[in-house]
Short mmCIF file of C-alpha atoms in Angstrom, two decimals:
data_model
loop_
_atom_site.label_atom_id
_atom_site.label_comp_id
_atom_site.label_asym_id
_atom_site.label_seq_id
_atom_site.Cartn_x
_atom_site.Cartn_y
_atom_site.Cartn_z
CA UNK A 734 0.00 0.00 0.00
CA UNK A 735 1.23 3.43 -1.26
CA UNK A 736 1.69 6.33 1.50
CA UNK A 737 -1.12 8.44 0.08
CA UNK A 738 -3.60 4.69 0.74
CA UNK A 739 -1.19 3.77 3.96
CA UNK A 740 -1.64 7.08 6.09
CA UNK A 741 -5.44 7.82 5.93
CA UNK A 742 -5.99 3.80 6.43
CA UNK A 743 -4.18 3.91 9.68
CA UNK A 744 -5.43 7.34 10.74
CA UNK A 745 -8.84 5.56 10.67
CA UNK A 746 -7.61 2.79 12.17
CA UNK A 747 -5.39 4.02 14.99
CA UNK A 748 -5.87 7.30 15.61
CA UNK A 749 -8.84 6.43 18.03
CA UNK A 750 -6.86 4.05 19.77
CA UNK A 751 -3.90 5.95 20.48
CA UNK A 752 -6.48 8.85 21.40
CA UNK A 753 -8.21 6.34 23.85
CA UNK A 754 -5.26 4.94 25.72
CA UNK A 755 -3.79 8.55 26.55
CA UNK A 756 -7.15 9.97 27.45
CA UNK A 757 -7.73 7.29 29.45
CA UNK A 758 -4.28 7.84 30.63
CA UNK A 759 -4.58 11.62 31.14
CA UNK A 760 -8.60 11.60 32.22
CA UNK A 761 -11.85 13.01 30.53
CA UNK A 762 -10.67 16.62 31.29
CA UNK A 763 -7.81 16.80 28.45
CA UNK A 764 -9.21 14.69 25.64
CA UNK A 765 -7.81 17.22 23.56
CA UNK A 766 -4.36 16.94 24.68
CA UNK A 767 -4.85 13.44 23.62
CA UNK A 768 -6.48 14.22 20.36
CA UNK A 769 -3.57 16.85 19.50
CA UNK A 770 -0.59 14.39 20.55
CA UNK A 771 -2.33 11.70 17.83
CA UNK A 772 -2.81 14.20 15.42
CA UNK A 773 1.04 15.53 15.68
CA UNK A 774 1.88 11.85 15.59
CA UNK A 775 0.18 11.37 11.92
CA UNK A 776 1.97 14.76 11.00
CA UNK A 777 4.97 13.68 11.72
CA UNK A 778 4.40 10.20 9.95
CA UNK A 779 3.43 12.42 6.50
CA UNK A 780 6.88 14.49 6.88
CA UNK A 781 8.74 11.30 7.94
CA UNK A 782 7.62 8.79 5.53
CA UNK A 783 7.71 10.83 2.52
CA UNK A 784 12.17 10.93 2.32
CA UNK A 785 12.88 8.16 4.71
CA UNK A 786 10.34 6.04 3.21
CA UNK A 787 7.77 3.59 5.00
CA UNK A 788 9.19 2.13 8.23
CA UNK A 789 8.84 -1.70 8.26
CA UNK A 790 5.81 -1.57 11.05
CA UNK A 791 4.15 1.61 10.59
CA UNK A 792 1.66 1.00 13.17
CA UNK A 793 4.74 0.47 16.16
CA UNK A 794 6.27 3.34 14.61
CA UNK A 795 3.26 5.48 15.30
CA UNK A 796 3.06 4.35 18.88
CA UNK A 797 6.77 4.72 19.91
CA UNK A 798 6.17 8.48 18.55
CA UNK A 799 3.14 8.92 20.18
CA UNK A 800 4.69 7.61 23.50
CA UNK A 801 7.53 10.47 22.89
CA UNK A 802 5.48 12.83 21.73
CA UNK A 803 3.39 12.32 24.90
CA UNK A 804 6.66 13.05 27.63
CA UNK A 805 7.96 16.03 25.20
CA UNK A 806 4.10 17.47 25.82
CA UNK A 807 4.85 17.52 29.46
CA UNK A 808 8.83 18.84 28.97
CA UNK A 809 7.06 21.53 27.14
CA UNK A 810 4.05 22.64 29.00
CA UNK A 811 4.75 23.66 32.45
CA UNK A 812 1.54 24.28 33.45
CA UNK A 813 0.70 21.02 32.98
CA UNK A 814 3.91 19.31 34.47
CA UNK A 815 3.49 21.13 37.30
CA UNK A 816 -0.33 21.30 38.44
CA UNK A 817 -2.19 18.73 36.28
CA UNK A 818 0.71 15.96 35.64
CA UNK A 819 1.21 15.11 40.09
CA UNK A 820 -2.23 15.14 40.20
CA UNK A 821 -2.81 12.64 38.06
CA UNK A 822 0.61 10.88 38.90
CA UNK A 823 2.48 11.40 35.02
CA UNK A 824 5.98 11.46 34.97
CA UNK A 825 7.81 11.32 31.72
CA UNK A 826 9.03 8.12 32.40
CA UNK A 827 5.76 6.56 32.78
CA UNK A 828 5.13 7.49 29.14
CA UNK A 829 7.90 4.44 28.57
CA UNK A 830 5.30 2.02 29.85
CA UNK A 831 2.24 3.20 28.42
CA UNK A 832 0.78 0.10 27.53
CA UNK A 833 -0.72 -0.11 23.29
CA UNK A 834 -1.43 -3.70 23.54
CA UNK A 835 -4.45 -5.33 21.55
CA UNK A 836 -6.46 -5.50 25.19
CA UNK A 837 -5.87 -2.40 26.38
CA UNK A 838 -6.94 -0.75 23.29
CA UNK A 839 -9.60 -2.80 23.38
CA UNK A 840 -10.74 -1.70 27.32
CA UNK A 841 -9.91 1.95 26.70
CA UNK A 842 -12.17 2.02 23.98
CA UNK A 843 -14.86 0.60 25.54
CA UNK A 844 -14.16 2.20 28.80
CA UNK A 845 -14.43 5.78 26.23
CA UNK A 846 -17.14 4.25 24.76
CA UNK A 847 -19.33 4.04 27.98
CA UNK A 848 -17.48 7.72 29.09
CA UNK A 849 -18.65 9.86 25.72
CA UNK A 850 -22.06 8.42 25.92
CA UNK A 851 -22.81 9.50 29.34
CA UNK A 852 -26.49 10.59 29.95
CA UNK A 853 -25.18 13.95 31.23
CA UNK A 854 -24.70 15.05 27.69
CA UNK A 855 -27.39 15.21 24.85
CA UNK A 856 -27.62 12.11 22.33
CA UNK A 857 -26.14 14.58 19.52
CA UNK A 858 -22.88 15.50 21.26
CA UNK A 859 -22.54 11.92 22.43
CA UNK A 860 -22.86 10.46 18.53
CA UNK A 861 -20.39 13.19 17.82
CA UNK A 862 -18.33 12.43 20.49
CA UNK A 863 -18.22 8.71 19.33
CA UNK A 864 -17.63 9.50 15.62
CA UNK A 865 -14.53 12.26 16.75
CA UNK A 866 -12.64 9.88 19.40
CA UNK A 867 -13.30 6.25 18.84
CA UNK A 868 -14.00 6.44 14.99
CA UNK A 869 -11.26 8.95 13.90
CA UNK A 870 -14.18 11.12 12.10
CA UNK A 871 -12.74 14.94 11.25
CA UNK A 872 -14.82 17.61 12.28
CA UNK A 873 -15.96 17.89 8.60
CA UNK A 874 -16.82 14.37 8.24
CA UNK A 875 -18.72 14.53 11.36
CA UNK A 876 -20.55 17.25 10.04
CA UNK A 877 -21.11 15.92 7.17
CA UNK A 878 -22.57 12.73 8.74
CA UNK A 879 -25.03 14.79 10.85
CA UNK A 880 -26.14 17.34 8.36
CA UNK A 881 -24.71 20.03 10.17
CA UNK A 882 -21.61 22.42 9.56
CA UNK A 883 -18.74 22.68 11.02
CA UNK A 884 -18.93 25.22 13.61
CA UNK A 885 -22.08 23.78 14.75
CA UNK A 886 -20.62 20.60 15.87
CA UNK A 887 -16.97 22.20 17.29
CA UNK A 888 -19.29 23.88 19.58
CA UNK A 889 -21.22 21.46 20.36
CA UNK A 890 -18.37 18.81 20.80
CA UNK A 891 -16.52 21.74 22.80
CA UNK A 892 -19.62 21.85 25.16
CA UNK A 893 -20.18 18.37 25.78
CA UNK A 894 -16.53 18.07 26.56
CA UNK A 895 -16.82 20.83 29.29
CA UNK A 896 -19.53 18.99 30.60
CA UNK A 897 -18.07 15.88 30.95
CA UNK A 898 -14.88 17.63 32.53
CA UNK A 899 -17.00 19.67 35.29
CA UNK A 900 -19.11 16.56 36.32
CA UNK A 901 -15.77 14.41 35.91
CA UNK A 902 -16.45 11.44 34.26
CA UNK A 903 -14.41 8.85 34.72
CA UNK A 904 -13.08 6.76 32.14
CA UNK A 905 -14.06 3.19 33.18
CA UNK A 906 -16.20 0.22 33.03
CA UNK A 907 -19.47 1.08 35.17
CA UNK A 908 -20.26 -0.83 38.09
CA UNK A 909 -21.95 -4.28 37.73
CA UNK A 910 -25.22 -2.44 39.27
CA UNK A 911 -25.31 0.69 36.54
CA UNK A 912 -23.90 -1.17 33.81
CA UNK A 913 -27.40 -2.41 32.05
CA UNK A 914 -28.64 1.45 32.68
CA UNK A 915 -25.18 2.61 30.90
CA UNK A 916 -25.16 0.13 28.72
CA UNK A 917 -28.94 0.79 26.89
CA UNK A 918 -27.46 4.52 26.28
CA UNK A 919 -24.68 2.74 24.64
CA UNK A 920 -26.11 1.02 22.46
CA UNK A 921 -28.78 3.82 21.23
CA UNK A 922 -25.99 5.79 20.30
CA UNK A 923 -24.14 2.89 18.10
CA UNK A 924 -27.91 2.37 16.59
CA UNK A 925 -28.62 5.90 15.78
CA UNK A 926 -25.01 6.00 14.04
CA UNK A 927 -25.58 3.16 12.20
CA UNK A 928 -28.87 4.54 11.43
CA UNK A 929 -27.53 7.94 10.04
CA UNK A 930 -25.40 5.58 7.71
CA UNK A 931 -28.21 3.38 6.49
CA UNK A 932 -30.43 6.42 6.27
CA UNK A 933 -28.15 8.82 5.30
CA UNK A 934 -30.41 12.33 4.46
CA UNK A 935 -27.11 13.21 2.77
CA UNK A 936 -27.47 15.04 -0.62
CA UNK A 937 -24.78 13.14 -2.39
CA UNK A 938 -24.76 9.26 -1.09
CA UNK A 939 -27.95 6.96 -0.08
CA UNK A 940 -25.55 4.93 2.19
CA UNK A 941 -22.82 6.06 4.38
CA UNK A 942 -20.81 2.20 5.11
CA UNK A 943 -17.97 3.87 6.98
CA UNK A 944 -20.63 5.15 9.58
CA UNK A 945 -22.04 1.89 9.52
CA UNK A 946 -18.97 0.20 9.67
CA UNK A 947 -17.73 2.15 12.84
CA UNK A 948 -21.21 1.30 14.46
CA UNK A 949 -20.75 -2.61 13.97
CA UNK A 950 -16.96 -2.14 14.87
CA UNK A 951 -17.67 -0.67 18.61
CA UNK A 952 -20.48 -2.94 18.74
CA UNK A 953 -18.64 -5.93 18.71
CA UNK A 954 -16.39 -4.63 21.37
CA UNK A 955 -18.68 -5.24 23.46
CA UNK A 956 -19.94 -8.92 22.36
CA UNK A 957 -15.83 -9.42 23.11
CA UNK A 958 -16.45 -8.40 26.71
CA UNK A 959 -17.42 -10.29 29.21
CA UNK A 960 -19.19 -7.57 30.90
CA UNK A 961 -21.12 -6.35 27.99
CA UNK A 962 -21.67 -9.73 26.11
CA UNK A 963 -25.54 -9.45 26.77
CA UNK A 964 -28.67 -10.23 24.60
CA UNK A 965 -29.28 -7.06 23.72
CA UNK A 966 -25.95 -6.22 22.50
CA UNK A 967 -25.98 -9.35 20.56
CA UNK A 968 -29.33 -8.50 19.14
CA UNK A 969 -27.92 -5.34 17.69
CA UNK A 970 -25.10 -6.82 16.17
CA UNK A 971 -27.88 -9.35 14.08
CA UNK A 972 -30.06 -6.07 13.12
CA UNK A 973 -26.84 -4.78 11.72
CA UNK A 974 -25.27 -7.52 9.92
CA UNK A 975 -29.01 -7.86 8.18
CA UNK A 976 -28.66 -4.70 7.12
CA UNK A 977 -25.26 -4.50 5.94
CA UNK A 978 -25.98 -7.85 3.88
CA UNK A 979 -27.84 -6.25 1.66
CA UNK A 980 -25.18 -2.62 1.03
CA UNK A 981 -24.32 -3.69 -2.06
CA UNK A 982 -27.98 -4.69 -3.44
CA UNK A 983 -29.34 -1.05 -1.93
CA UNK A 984 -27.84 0.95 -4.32
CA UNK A 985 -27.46 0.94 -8.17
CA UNK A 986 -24.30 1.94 -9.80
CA UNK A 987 -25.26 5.59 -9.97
CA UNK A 988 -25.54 6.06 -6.42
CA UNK A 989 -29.35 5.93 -6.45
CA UNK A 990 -31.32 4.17 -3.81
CA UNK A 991 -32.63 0.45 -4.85
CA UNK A 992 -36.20 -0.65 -2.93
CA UNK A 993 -36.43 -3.61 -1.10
CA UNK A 994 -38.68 -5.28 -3.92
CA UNK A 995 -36.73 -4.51 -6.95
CA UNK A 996 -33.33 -5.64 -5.12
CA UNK A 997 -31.20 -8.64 -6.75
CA UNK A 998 -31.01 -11.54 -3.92
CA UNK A 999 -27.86 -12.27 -6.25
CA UNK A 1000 -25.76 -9.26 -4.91
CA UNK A 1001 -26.77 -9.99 -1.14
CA UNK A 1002 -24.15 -11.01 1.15
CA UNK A 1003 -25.15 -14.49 2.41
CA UNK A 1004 -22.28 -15.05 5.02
CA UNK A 1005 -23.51 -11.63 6.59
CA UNK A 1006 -26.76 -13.52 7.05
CA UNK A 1007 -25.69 -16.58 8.21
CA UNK A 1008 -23.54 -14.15 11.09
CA UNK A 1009 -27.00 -11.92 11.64
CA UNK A 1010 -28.60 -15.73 12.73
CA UNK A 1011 -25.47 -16.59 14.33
CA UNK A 1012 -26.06 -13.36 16.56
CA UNK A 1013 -29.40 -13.39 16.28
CA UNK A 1014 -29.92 -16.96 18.35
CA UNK A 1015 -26.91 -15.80 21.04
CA UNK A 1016 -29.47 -13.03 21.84
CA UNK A 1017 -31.98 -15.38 22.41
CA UNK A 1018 -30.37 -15.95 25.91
CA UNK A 1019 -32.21 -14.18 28.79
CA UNK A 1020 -35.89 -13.28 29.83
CA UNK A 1021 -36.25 -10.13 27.95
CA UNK A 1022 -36.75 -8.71 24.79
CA UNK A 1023 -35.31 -5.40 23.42
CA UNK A 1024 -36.33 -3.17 20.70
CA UNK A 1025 -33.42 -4.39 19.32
CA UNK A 1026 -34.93 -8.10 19.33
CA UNK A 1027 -37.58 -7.19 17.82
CA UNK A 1028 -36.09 -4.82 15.01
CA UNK A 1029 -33.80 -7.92 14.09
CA UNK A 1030 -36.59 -10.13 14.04
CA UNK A 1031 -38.16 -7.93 11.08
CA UNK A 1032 -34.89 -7.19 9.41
CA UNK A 1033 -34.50 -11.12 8.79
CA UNK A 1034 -37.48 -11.35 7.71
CA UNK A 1035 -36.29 -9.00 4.79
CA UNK A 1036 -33.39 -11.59 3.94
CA UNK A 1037 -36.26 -13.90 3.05
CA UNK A 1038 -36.60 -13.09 -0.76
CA UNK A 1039 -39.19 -15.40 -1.55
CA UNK A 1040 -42.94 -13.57 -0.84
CA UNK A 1041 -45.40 -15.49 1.31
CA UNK A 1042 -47.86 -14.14 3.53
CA UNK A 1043 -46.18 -16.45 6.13
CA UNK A 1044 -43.42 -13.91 6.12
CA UNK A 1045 -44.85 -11.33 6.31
CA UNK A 1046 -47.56 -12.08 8.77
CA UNK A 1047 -44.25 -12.85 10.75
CA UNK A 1048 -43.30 -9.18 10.08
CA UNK A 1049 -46.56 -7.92 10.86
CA UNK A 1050 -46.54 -9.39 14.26
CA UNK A 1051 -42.63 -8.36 14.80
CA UNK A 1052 -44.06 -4.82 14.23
CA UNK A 1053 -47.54 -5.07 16.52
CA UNK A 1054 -44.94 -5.77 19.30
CA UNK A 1055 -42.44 -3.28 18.82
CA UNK A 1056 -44.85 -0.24 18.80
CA UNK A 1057 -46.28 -1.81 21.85
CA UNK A 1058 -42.99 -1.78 23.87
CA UNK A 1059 -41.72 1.56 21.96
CA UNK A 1060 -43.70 3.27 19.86
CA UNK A 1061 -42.23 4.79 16.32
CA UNK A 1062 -44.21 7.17 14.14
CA UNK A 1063 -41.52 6.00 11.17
CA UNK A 1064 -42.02 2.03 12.25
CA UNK A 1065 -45.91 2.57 12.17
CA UNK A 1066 -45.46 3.89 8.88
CA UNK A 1067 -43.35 0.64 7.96
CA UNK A 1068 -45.91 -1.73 9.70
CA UNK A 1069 -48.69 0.03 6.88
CA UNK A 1070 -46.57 -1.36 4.26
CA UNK A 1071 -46.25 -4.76 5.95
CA UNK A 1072 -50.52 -4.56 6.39
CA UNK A 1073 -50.52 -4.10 2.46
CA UNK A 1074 -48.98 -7.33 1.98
CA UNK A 1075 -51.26 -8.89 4.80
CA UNK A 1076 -54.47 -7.58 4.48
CA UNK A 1077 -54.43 -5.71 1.40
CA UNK A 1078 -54.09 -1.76 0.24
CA UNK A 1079 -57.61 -0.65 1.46
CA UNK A 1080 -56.74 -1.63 4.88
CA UNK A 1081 -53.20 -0.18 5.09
CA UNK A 1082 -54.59 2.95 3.74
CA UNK A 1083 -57.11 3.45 6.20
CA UNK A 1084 -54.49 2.86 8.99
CA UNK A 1085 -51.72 4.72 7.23
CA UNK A 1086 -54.20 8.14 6.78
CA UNK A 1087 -54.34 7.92 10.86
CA UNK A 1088 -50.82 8.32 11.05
CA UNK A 1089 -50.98 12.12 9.68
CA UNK A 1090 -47.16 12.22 9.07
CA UNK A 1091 -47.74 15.31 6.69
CA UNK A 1092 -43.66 16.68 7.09
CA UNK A 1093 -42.83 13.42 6.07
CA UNK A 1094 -41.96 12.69 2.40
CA UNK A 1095 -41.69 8.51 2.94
CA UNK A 1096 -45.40 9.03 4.39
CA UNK A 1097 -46.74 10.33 0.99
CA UNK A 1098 -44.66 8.34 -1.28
CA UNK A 1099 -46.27 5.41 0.46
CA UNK A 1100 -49.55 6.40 0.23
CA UNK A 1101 -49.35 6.79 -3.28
CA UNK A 1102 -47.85 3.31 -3.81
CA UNK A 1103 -50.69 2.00 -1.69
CA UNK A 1104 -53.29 4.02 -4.15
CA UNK A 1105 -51.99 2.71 -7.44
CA UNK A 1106 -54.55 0.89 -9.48
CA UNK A 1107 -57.25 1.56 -7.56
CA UNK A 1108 -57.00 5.71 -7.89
CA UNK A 1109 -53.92 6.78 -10.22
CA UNK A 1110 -54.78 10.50 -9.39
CA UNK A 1111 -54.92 10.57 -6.04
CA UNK A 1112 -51.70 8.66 -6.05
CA UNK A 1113 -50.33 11.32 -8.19
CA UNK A 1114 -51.28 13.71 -6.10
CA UNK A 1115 -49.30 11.80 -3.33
CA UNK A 1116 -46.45 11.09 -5.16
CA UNK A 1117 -45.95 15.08 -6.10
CA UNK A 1118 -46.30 16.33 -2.34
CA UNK A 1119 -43.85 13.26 -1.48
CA UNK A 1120 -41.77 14.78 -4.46
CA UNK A 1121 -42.22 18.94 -2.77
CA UNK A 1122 -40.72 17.41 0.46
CA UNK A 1123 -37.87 14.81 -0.43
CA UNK A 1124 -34.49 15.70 1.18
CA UNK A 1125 -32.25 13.88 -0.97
CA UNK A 1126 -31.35 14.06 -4.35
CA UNK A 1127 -31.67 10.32 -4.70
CA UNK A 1128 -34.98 10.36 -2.85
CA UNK A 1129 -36.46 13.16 -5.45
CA UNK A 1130 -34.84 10.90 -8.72
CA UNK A 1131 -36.58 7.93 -7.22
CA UNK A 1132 -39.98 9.66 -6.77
CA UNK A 1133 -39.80 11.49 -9.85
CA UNK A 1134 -39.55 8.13 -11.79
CA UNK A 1135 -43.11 7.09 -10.02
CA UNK A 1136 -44.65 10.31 -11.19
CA UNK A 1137 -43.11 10.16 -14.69
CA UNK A 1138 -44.36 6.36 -15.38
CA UNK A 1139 -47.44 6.79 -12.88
CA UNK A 1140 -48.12 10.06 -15.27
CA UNK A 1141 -47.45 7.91 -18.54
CA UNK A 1142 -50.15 5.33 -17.40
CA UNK A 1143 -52.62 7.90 -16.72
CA UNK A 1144 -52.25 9.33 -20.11
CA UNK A 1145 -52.48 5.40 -21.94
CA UNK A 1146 -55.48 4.93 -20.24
CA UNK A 1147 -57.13 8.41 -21.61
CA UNK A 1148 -56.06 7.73 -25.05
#
């Protein structure tokens, strides 16, 4: 792998876990010392590498720097050798025996993973906080990801910081009483950042992997932890890996968004599946179900190509339960699509008009799906208000294409 490849690959891969073991090492109130001693380290690897060449392990190379780069910080910055460095008992030399094995990584990042998604800060900053320390995420890409700008998110990732400093968080595992609390704030945050992957509002992609990616990544952390190896966790590992089985089949080669029911079973990824069951029956342990149970259960159903009303009564019943134990306005909209295959269009119109989602662009583009055939011009109708509110440029190609051949059969049938 060339430099240009080799640097950003590792930057993604080990800039969060060099970040991790020194803010673990220095405490939540200087992750950005951390952050900046990782980020000089990958400056110095650009300047380095391009005269002296690639050094035989460039991942040992970065640490050794890092290590060095971490004493020279407190050589440098007296301030901080003399107030903050006794307090937290950091001498220079114990920058020799910082330890950047595998399992340390590993518990530093988890330990940061249950620190930055503290309930003292909002769901945002936390997501943002996840995507900037334990994903390597730029402040543009996080923006970027959230649909925000840049300033925006340095303040808020400045503020949730500060927070987390003044109520001083500590960067650990939780004790065996809070961990289940912690632990469900955990894992909302690595399914709403696989979610703004998978539903990705962003103007130029339908499908963001690398958020997704990162999601699945810290998610199986925790399935490697003792501590955190619990049904739900395993449950959201099976919704994701039937999701990300079917990437490649979601999107055509122009970028634009593929629907479930004109998606080639050929280009899904099978062994994904077969992990998603894998997952899928470990979270079958236990005497409770999770949202997360329940989400899986529907989004296996999907990996079923073949259409029976077995399936999707399955679905249907998947769905009843989840809006009983947490109710969604977007997965009541989904069950109406599920109805349609169930008990036919009439019904799921009548119970999709209840809904009243009139922001919502999904809402009218199903409603004119479910009018098709039996009134073309009030599906029209649908399809254009769906078309006056789409986000995404993919979203308004795919429901201009309805009007244009909804339009076209409308005009046949006049002829």
């Amino acid at each position: 792998m060339q430099q240009k490849e080799l640097i950003p690959h590792l930057f993604r891969t080990e800039f969060q876990k060099i970040t991790a073991v020194l803010c673990k090492r220095f405490g939540i109130g200087h992750i950005e010392i951390a952050e900046d001693i990782a980020s000089e380290t990958f400056l110095s690897a650009m300047e380095n590498w391009s005269y002296k060449g690639i050094p035989q392990n460039p991942t040992a190379w970065l640490y050794t720097v890092a290590k060095n780069k971490a004493k020279n910080y407190i050589s440098r910055h007296q301030l901080f050798s003399e107030k903050i460095a006794p307090q937290l008992n950091i001498t220079e030399s114990a920058f020799d025996e910082i330890d950047l094995s595998e399992k340390n990584i590993t518990d530093s990042q988890l330990q940061m993973l249950f620190a930055v998604c503290h309930p003292y800060i909002s769901t945002e900053a936390q997501i943002g906080l996840a995507l900037r320390i334990l994903c390597g995420f730029g402040i543009d890409e996080i923006a970027n990801a959230l649909l925000s700008n840049k300033e925006t998110i340095s303040k808020r990732l400045t503020r949730a910081k500060e927070k987390l400093r003044h109520e001083n968080v500590k960067i650990e595992f939780p004790g065996s009483n809070d961990i289940a609390e912690r632990l469900n704030t955990v894992l909302t945050t690595l399914y709403l950042l696989f979610n703004e992957g998978y539903y990705s509002e962003s103007s130029d992609v339908v499908l963001r992997e690398d958020l997704c990616l990162e999601a699945m990544r810290l998610t199986y952390l925790l399935i490697e932890s003792e501590a955190t190896n619990q049904p739900p966790v395993n449950a959201l590992m099976a919704l994701m890996c039937f999701h990300a089985s079917r990437f490649t089949a979601r999107k055509n080669d122009n970028g634009a968004i593929v629907l479930y029911h004109d998606q080639d079973e050929n280009l899904w990824n099978h062994e994904l599946i077969s992990k998603g069951v894998y997952f899928f029956n470990a979270a079958a342990k236990g005497n409770t179900i999770s949202k997360y149970h329940l989400e899986a259960g529907i989004a296996y159903q999907l990996t079923i190509k073949t259409e029976s009303k077995e399936k999707w009564e399955r679905t249907l019943q998947f769905y009843n339960h989840l809006l009983q134990i947490e109710y969604s306005p977007i997965a009541a909209l989904n069950r109406t699509y599920v109805m349609a295959k169930v008990y036919g269009n009439a019904a799921a119109i009548t119970e999709a008009e209840k809904l009243q989602l009139n922001s919502n662009p999904y809402y009218f583009t199903l409603l004119g799906e479910l009018y098709r055939d039996t009134d073309d011009i009030k599906a029209l109708l649908h399809f254009k208000t769906a078309l006056s509110s789409a986000v995404t440029h993919s979203d308004k190609n795919v429901i201009q294409q309805k009007i244009d051949n909804l339009a076209g059969d409308i005009h046949q049938t006049n002829i």
